[in-house]
Short mmCIF file of C-alpha atoms and ligand atoms in Angstrom, two decimals:
data_model
loop_
_atom_site.label_atom_id
_atom_site.label_comp_id
_atom_site.label_asym_id
_atom_site.label_seq_id
_atom_site.Cartn_x
_atom_site.Cartn_y
_atom_site.Cartn_z
CA MET W 1 1.06 -2.45 22.85
CA ALA W 2 1.98 -4.67 19.74
CA LYS W 3 5.10 -7.20 20.40
CA ILE W 4 6.99 -8.02 17.30
CA LEU W 5 7.30 -11.47 16.58
CA SER W 6 8.79 -11.91 13.34
CA LYS W 7 11.03 -9.23 11.26
CA ARG W 8 12.75 -10.27 7.91
CA GLU W 9 14.51 -8.01 5.14
CA PHE W 10 13.38 -8.02 1.84
CA SER W 11 15.31 -5.79 0.43
CA PRO W 12 17.08 -3.21 1.94
CA GLY W 13 14.97 -0.60 3.56
CA VAL W 14 12.36 -3.03 2.96
CA LYS W 15 11.51 -4.98 5.82
CA GLU W 16 8.31 -7.16 7.13
CA TYR W 17 7.58 -7.46 10.74
CA THR W 18 4.47 -9.93 12.38
CA LEU W 19 2.63 -8.05 14.62
CA ASP W 20 0.89 -9.83 18.21
CA ALA W 21 -2.30 -8.31 17.51
CA PRO W 22 -5.61 -11.01 18.17
CA LEU W 23 -8.01 -8.50 18.44
CA ILE W 24 -7.34 -6.78 15.17
CA ALA W 25 -6.28 -9.78 13.25
CA LYS W 26 -9.30 -11.29 14.39
CA LYS W 27 -11.50 -8.41 12.70
CA CYS W 28 -10.08 -7.18 9.92
CA GLN W 29 -9.66 -7.41 6.18
CA ALA W 30 -8.06 -7.01 2.59
CA GLY W 31 -7.75 -3.54 2.00
CA GLN W 32 -7.43 -1.97 5.70
CA PHE W 33 -4.71 -0.14 7.28
CA VAL W 34 -3.61 -0.01 10.57
CA ILE W 35 -1.71 3.38 12.48
CA ILE W 36 1.12 2.59 14.65
CA ARG W 37 2.89 4.75 16.67
CA THR W 38 6.30 3.39 18.14
CA ASP W 39 6.97 5.07 20.87
CA THR W 40 6.00 8.00 22.92
CA HIS W 41 8.04 10.61 20.31
CA GLY W 42 6.70 9.05 17.08
CA GLU W 43 5.08 10.35 14.30
CA ARG W 44 1.92 8.04 13.49
CA ILE W 45 2.39 6.09 10.43
CA PRO W 46 -0.33 4.45 8.35
CA LEU W 47 0.38 1.14 7.06
CA THR W 48 -1.41 -1.62 5.07
CA ILE W 49 -2.63 -4.88 6.85
CA ALA W 50 -0.17 -7.18 4.17
CA ASP W 51 -1.06 -10.45 5.59
CA PHE W 52 -3.31 -11.26 8.76
CA ASP W 53 -3.87 -15.05 10.78
CA ARG W 54 -7.03 -15.28 12.55
CA ASP W 55 -6.17 -18.33 14.29
CA GLY W 56 -2.53 -17.22 15.17
CA GLY W 57 -3.61 -13.62 16.45
CA THR W 58 -0.93 -11.65 13.92
CA ILE W 59 -0.63 -9.29 11.37
CA THR W 60 1.71 -8.24 9.01
CA ILE W 61 3.14 -5.48 7.95
CA VAL W 62 5.73 -4.22 5.10
CA VAL W 63 7.25 -1.44 5.26
CA GLN W 64 9.65 0.70 3.11
CA GLU W 65 12.30 2.69 5.06
CA VAL W 66 11.62 6.41 3.69
CA GLY W 67 11.65 8.85 6.45
CA ASN W 68 12.48 9.37 10.24
CA SER W 69 9.37 7.36 11.47
CA THR W 70 9.82 4.08 9.63
CA LYS W 71 13.77 4.75 9.85
CA HIS W 72 13.44 4.44 13.08
CA LEU W 73 11.26 1.29 13.61
CA GLY W 74 13.82 -0.26 11.35
CA GLU W 75 16.68 0.40 13.07
CA SER W 76 15.31 0.23 16.46
CA PHE W 77 12.67 -2.72 16.97
CA GLY W 78 13.52 -6.30 16.64
CA VAL W 79 11.56 -9.46 16.91
CA GLY W 80 10.57 -9.09 21.25
CA ASP W 81 10.14 -5.21 21.06
CA GLU W 82 7.01 -3.81 21.86
CA ILE W 83 5.15 -1.18 19.58
CA LEU W 84 3.42 1.29 22.11
CA ASP W 85 0.26 2.35 19.74
CA LEU W 86 -1.09 -0.24 17.06
CA LEU W 87 -4.39 1.48 15.92
CA GLY W 88 -6.74 -0.60 13.67
CA PRO W 89 -8.40 -2.46 12.15
CA LEU W 90 -9.14 1.71 9.73
CA GLY W 91 -10.07 2.22 6.46
CA ARG W 92 -13.59 0.44 4.20
CA PRO W 93 -12.07 -2.78 3.45
CA SER W 94 -12.09 -3.74 -0.43
CA HIS W 95 -14.84 -4.73 -1.90
CA ILE W 96 -15.31 -7.74 -3.50
CA GLU W 97 -17.30 -9.61 -5.62
CA ASN W 98 -16.90 -12.10 -8.70
CA PHE W 99 -15.68 -9.60 -11.66
CA ARG W 100 -14.89 -12.56 -13.47
CA THR W 101 -11.41 -11.71 -14.35
CA ALA W 102 -8.89 -8.84 -11.86
CA ILE W 103 -6.32 -7.41 -13.22
CA CYS W 104 -4.13 -6.95 -9.29
CA ILE W 105 -0.95 -4.52 -10.03
CA GLY W 106 1.10 -3.59 -7.07
CA GLY W 107 4.49 -1.68 -7.65
CA GLY W 108 7.50 -1.30 -5.37
CA ILE W 109 6.15 -1.69 -2.11
CA GLY W 110 2.78 -1.86 -3.46
CA VAL W 111 2.66 -5.85 -3.85
CA ALA W 112 2.37 -6.12 -0.03
CA PRO W 113 -1.22 -5.11 -0.26
CA VAL W 114 -2.09 -6.30 -3.24
CA TYR W 115 -1.99 -9.99 -1.59
CA PRO W 116 -5.15 -9.74 0.77
CA ILE W 117 -6.86 -8.31 -1.86
CA ALA W 118 -5.70 -10.68 -4.85
CA ARG W 119 -6.38 -13.54 -2.50
CA GLU W 120 -10.60 -12.52 -1.46
CA LEU W 121 -10.95 -11.42 -5.35
CA LYS W 122 -9.67 -15.28 -6.28
CA LYS W 123 -11.81 -17.03 -3.49
CA ALA W 124 -14.64 -15.11 -4.79
CA GLY W 125 -14.09 -16.75 -8.24
CA ASN W 126 -12.25 -14.12 -10.19
CA LYS W 127 -9.24 -15.94 -12.66
CA ILE W 128 -7.01 -13.12 -11.20
CA ILE W 129 -4.13 -11.51 -13.21
CA SER W 130 -1.10 -10.43 -11.23
CA ILE W 131 1.06 -7.49 -12.41
CA ILE W 132 4.25 -6.79 -10.24
CA GLY W 133 7.70 -4.42 -10.47
CA ALA W 134 9.68 -2.75 -9.16
CA ARG W 135 12.90 -0.95 -10.22
CA ASN W 136 15.26 -4.14 -9.78
CA LYS W 137 15.51 -8.01 -8.72
CA ASP W 138 16.26 -6.68 -5.63
CA LEU W 139 13.59 -5.22 -4.97
CA ILE W 140 10.63 -7.79 -6.05
CA ILE W 141 8.28 -8.83 -2.90
CA PHE W 142 5.64 -11.02 -2.37
CA GLU W 143 7.14 -12.91 -5.61
CA GLU W 144 5.80 -16.80 -4.33
CA LYS W 145 2.93 -15.89 -2.40
CA MET W 146 1.45 -13.41 -5.87
CA ARG W 147 2.64 -16.83 -7.88
CA ALA W 148 0.01 -18.56 -5.79
CA THR W 149 -3.22 -16.99 -5.69
CA SER W 150 -2.38 -15.96 -9.37
CA ASP W 151 -3.80 -17.84 -12.19
CA GLU W 152 -1.01 -15.97 -14.70
CA LEU W 153 1.74 -13.10 -12.80
CA PHE W 154 3.66 -10.20 -15.08
CA ILE W 155 6.92 -9.23 -13.85
CA THR W 156 8.31 -6.37 -14.67
CA THR W 157 11.53 -4.32 -13.33
CA ASP W 158 12.79 -0.94 -15.29
CA ASP W 159 16.29 -2.52 -15.43
CA GLY W 160 15.22 -5.93 -16.50
CA SER W 161 16.95 -7.46 -13.94
CA ILE W 162 13.71 -10.09 -13.82
CA GLY W 163 11.25 -10.42 -15.53
CA ARG W 164 10.59 -8.08 -18.80
CA LYS W 165 11.61 -4.55 -18.80
CA GLY W 166 9.61 -1.49 -18.87
CA PHE W 167 6.49 -0.94 -16.61
CA VAL W 168 3.69 -2.35 -15.22
CA THR W 169 1.34 -0.64 -17.63
CA ASP W 170 3.06 -2.26 -20.84
CA PRO W 171 1.66 -5.62 -20.14
CA LEU W 172 -1.85 -4.35 -19.05
CA ARG W 173 -1.98 -1.89 -22.33
CA GLU W 174 -1.25 -5.42 -24.41
CA ILE W 175 -3.90 -7.87 -22.35
CA LEU W 176 -6.31 -4.66 -22.96
CA ARG W 177 -5.91 -4.43 -26.25
CA ALA W 178 -5.20 -8.14 -27.13
CA GLY W 179 -8.95 -7.96 -26.12
CA GLY W 180 -9.15 -8.60 -22.20
CA LYS W 181 -12.11 -7.25 -20.61
CA PRO W 182 -10.94 -7.32 -16.92
CA GLY W 183 -13.76 -6.67 -14.54
CA LEU W 184 -11.63 -4.55 -12.16
CA VAL W 185 -8.34 -3.31 -12.31
CA LEU W 186 -7.07 -2.58 -9.01
CA ALA W 187 -3.54 -0.70 -8.82
CA ILE W 188 -1.53 -0.23 -6.10
CA GLY W 189 1.61 1.46 -5.46
CA PRO W 190 4.06 4.52 -6.34
CA VAL W 191 0.82 7.61 -7.07
CA VAL W 192 2.57 7.95 -10.54
CA MET W 193 2.39 4.32 -11.14
CA MET W 194 -1.15 4.33 -10.55
CA ARG W 195 -1.97 7.65 -12.13
CA ASN W 196 -0.56 6.32 -14.95
CA VAL W 197 -2.60 2.29 -15.17
CA ALA W 198 -5.39 5.11 -14.32
CA ALA W 199 -5.01 6.66 -17.53
CA VAL W 200 -4.27 2.91 -19.69
CA THR W 201 -7.66 1.58 -18.50
CA LYS W 202 -9.50 4.71 -18.99
CA GLU W 203 -8.60 4.56 -22.64
CA TYR W 204 -10.40 1.12 -22.73
CA GLY W 205 -13.16 1.81 -20.13
CA VAL W 206 -12.27 -0.42 -17.58
CA TYR W 207 -13.28 0.27 -13.98
CA THR W 208 -9.91 0.54 -12.14
CA VAL W 209 -9.45 0.83 -8.35
CA ALA W 210 -6.14 3.02 -6.59
CA SER W 211 -5.74 2.15 -3.18
CA LEU W 212 -4.32 6.13 -1.76
CA ASN W 213 -1.33 6.42 0.39
CA SER W 214 -1.85 9.93 1.71
CA ILE W 215 -0.36 12.01 4.46
CA MET W 216 -2.96 11.09 7.29
CA VAL W 217 -2.44 12.30 10.87
CA ASP W 218 -5.43 10.78 13.00
CA GLY W 219 -6.85 7.88 10.64
CA THR W 220 -10.04 8.68 11.75
CA GLY W 221 -11.84 12.08 10.24
CA MET W 222 -11.29 14.15 12.52
CA CYS W 223 -8.10 15.92 10.93
CA GLY W 224 -8.89 16.44 6.86
CA GLY W 225 -5.09 15.76 6.62
CA CYS W 226 -5.61 12.83 4.08
CA ARG W 227 -8.24 15.34 2.20
CA VAL W 228 -8.50 14.14 -1.61
CA ALA W 229 -10.17 15.31 -4.61
CA VAL W 230 -12.27 12.53 -6.19
CA GLY W 231 -14.76 13.63 -8.83
CA ASP W 232 -15.97 17.04 -7.83
CA GLU W 233 -16.15 15.83 -3.69
CA THR W 234 -13.62 16.13 -1.20
CA LYS W 235 -12.88 12.77 -0.11
CA PHE W 236 -11.03 11.45 3.27
CA VAL W 237 -8.77 9.05 2.33
CA CYS W 238 -8.43 6.96 5.98
CA VAL W 239 -12.54 7.23 6.28
CA ASP W 240 -14.27 7.34 3.07
CA GLY W 241 -11.51 4.57 1.43
CA PRO W 242 -8.40 3.63 1.05
CA GLU W 243 -9.46 2.75 -2.27
CA PHE W 244 -11.22 4.59 -4.45
CA ASP W 245 -12.23 5.26 -8.87
CA ALA W 246 -9.04 5.70 -10.22
CA HIS W 247 -10.88 7.48 -12.97
CA LEU W 248 -12.41 9.56 -10.89
CA VAL W 249 -8.80 11.05 -8.27
CA ASP W 250 -7.51 13.88 -9.22
CA PHE W 251 -3.52 12.08 -8.84
CA THR W 252 -1.77 15.40 -9.01
CA ASN W 253 -3.43 16.46 -6.14
CA LEU W 254 -2.41 14.12 -4.36
CA MET W 255 1.16 14.24 -5.37
CA GLN W 256 1.47 18.30 -4.15
CA ARG W 257 -0.02 17.31 -1.16
CA GLN W 258 2.40 14.42 -0.59
CA GLN W 259 4.97 17.44 -0.41
CA MET W 260 3.62 19.70 1.38
CA TYR W 261 6.03 18.99 5.03
CA LYS W 262 8.94 18.85 3.17
CA GLU W 263 10.12 22.04 4.77
CA GLN W 264 8.90 20.79 8.01
CA GLU W 265 11.06 17.24 7.78
CA ALA W 266 13.89 18.95 6.30
CA LEU W 267 14.25 21.27 9.48
CA GLU W 268 13.45 18.68 11.87
CA TYR W 269 16.47 16.22 10.50
CA SER W 270 18.66 19.02 10.07
CA CYS W 271 18.64 18.89 14.15
CA GLY W 272 18.80 15.17 14.13
CA GLY W 273 15.08 14.16 13.71
CA HIS W 274 12.60 12.41 15.87
CA CYS W 275 12.92 14.83 18.63
CA GLN W 276 10.34 17.42 19.93
CA CYS W 277 12.23 21.23 19.57
CA LEU W 278 9.91 22.07 16.58
C1 FAD M 301 -3.44 3.91 4.12
C2 FAD M 301 -2.35 3.78 4.10
C3 FAD M 301 -0.74 2.67 3.94
C4 FAD M 301 0.10 2.65 4.15
N1 FAD M 301 0.45 1.66 4.10
C5 FAD M 301 2.00 1.57 3.47
C6 FAD M 301 2.86 0.16 3.64
O1 FAD M 301 1.94 -1.07 3.60
N2 FAD M 301 3.56 0.17 3.34
C7 FAD M 301 4.77 1.90 3.62
O2 FAD M 301 5.96 1.52 4.10
N3 FAD M 301 4.00 2.91 3.36
C8 FAD M 301 2.66 2.57 3.69
N4 FAD M 301 2.43 4.33 3.65
C9 FAD M 301 2.84 5.24 3.24
C10 FAD M 301 3.42 5.22 4.58
O3 FAD M 301 2.21 5.71 6.15
C11 FAD M 301 4.32 6.63 4.48
O4 FAD M 301 5.73 6.34 4.42
C12 FAD M 301 5.37 7.08 6.33
O5 FAD M 301 3.95 7.74 7.16
C13 FAD M 301 6.65 8.01 6.14
O6 FAD M 301 6.76 7.93 7.69
P1 FAD M 301 8.48 8.61 7.38
O7 FAD M 301 8.22 9.73 8.54
O8 FAD M 301 9.41 7.29 7.42
O9 FAD M 301 8.40 9.28 6.60
P2 FAD M 301 8.46 11.44 6.27
O10 FAD M 301 9.75 12.01 7.06
O11 FAD M 301 7.19 11.42 6.68
O12 FAD M 301 8.46 11.08 5.04
C14 FAD M 301 9.54 10.84 4.09
C15 FAD M 301 9.28 11.15 2.65
O13 FAD M 301 7.50 10.49 1.95
C16 FAD M 301 7.40 10.68 1.44
N5 FAD M 301 5.92 10.45 2.40
C17 FAD M 301 5.52 11.08 3.20
N6 FAD M 301 4.16 10.30 3.18
C18 FAD M 301 4.00 9.00 2.30
C19 FAD M 301 2.67 8.77 2.16
N7 FAD M 301 1.56 8.63 2.94
N8 FAD M 301 3.31 8.05 0.72
C20 FAD M 301 3.50 8.25 0.33
N9 FAD M 301 4.92 9.08 1.16
C21 FAD M 301 4.70 9.59 1.29
C22 FAD M 301 7.55 12.65 1.73
O14 FAD M 301 6.58 13.05 0.89
C23 FAD M 301 9.02 12.30 2.22
O15 FAD M 301 9.29 12.63 1.36
C24 FAD M 301 0.77 3.85 3.17
C25 FAD M 301 0.56 5.25 3.38
C26 FAD M 301 -1.38 5.45 3.76
C27 FAD M 301 -1.87 6.74 4.08
S1 FES M 302 -5.97 11.26 8.43
FE1 FES M 302 -6.82 12.54 9.24
S2 FES M 302 -9.22 12.94 8.56
FE2 FES M 302 -7.94 11.59 7.81
#
């Protein structure tokens, strides 16, 4: 059981929760995730640890409501309520070292998991250039946190309502074209964004890491549900990742696998969802 200590809405369908989780807060590191199950009927939802407070014994998650389980969490759980299962920390922590300059890129909800990694990279002595993007101004999250941890911050929106109009790859390409030679580019966000970031950095031979959000079941390497093709190998995102060399990831395969259960989901929604009739 994990009690919700605070809940706030960033934008419609995007909410931040602080959870009472002293054991996880004590152990977790940047880049790791948890799996939650809200109640006995709930699916298992993998969520990145967006922040943690070791002294306070809390972790922070930021959740985008995309389907049945995330909407159920957003609509039915508030401050004081308890989440039935909280499993973690899971996955390998981010590799932190002094790359001299690191470009940290977050798209949409992906900005939340970028933040603790950027903070650790900064502590390790890196110059941090951050690029955060979203469809519009209302969907930009963690701007102040990212500004505080970055030496330079670029904001892009698809409609230009804040920052510059365009995609996160626009400032990235300009930095690389101008001769900037980061030791690391980190990208977390929609798969299409991570794929496009990897395409740009490949042209310039810049080491790039993407944090993958494959569909997961157990989260402990037992079921194979989260498998991805990385170079010539098959990897399990839950235990081998979630971060991988973005130049080796088969993003097309990842996108296809994310759509795998669409029919089942539609069936579930057709009877109101959140039941066990299937
Ligand atoms: C390691 C990891 C970390 C993650 N961190 C976060 C996070 O910090 N915040 C957050 O909001 N989400 C995160 N996700 C994604 C989140 O787990 C899914 O959005 C969630 O499980 C969807 O559950 P649902 O029942 O609400 O939606 P479903 O009904 O299962 O799916 C609704 C729609 O979302 C798509 N979808 C399902 N799972 C994923 C997925 N893993 N990635 C992308 N699209 C998906 C489906 O294809 C479908 O179109 C993470 C996923 C992984 C694997
Ligand atoms: S989620 Fe089952 S092996 Fe990764």
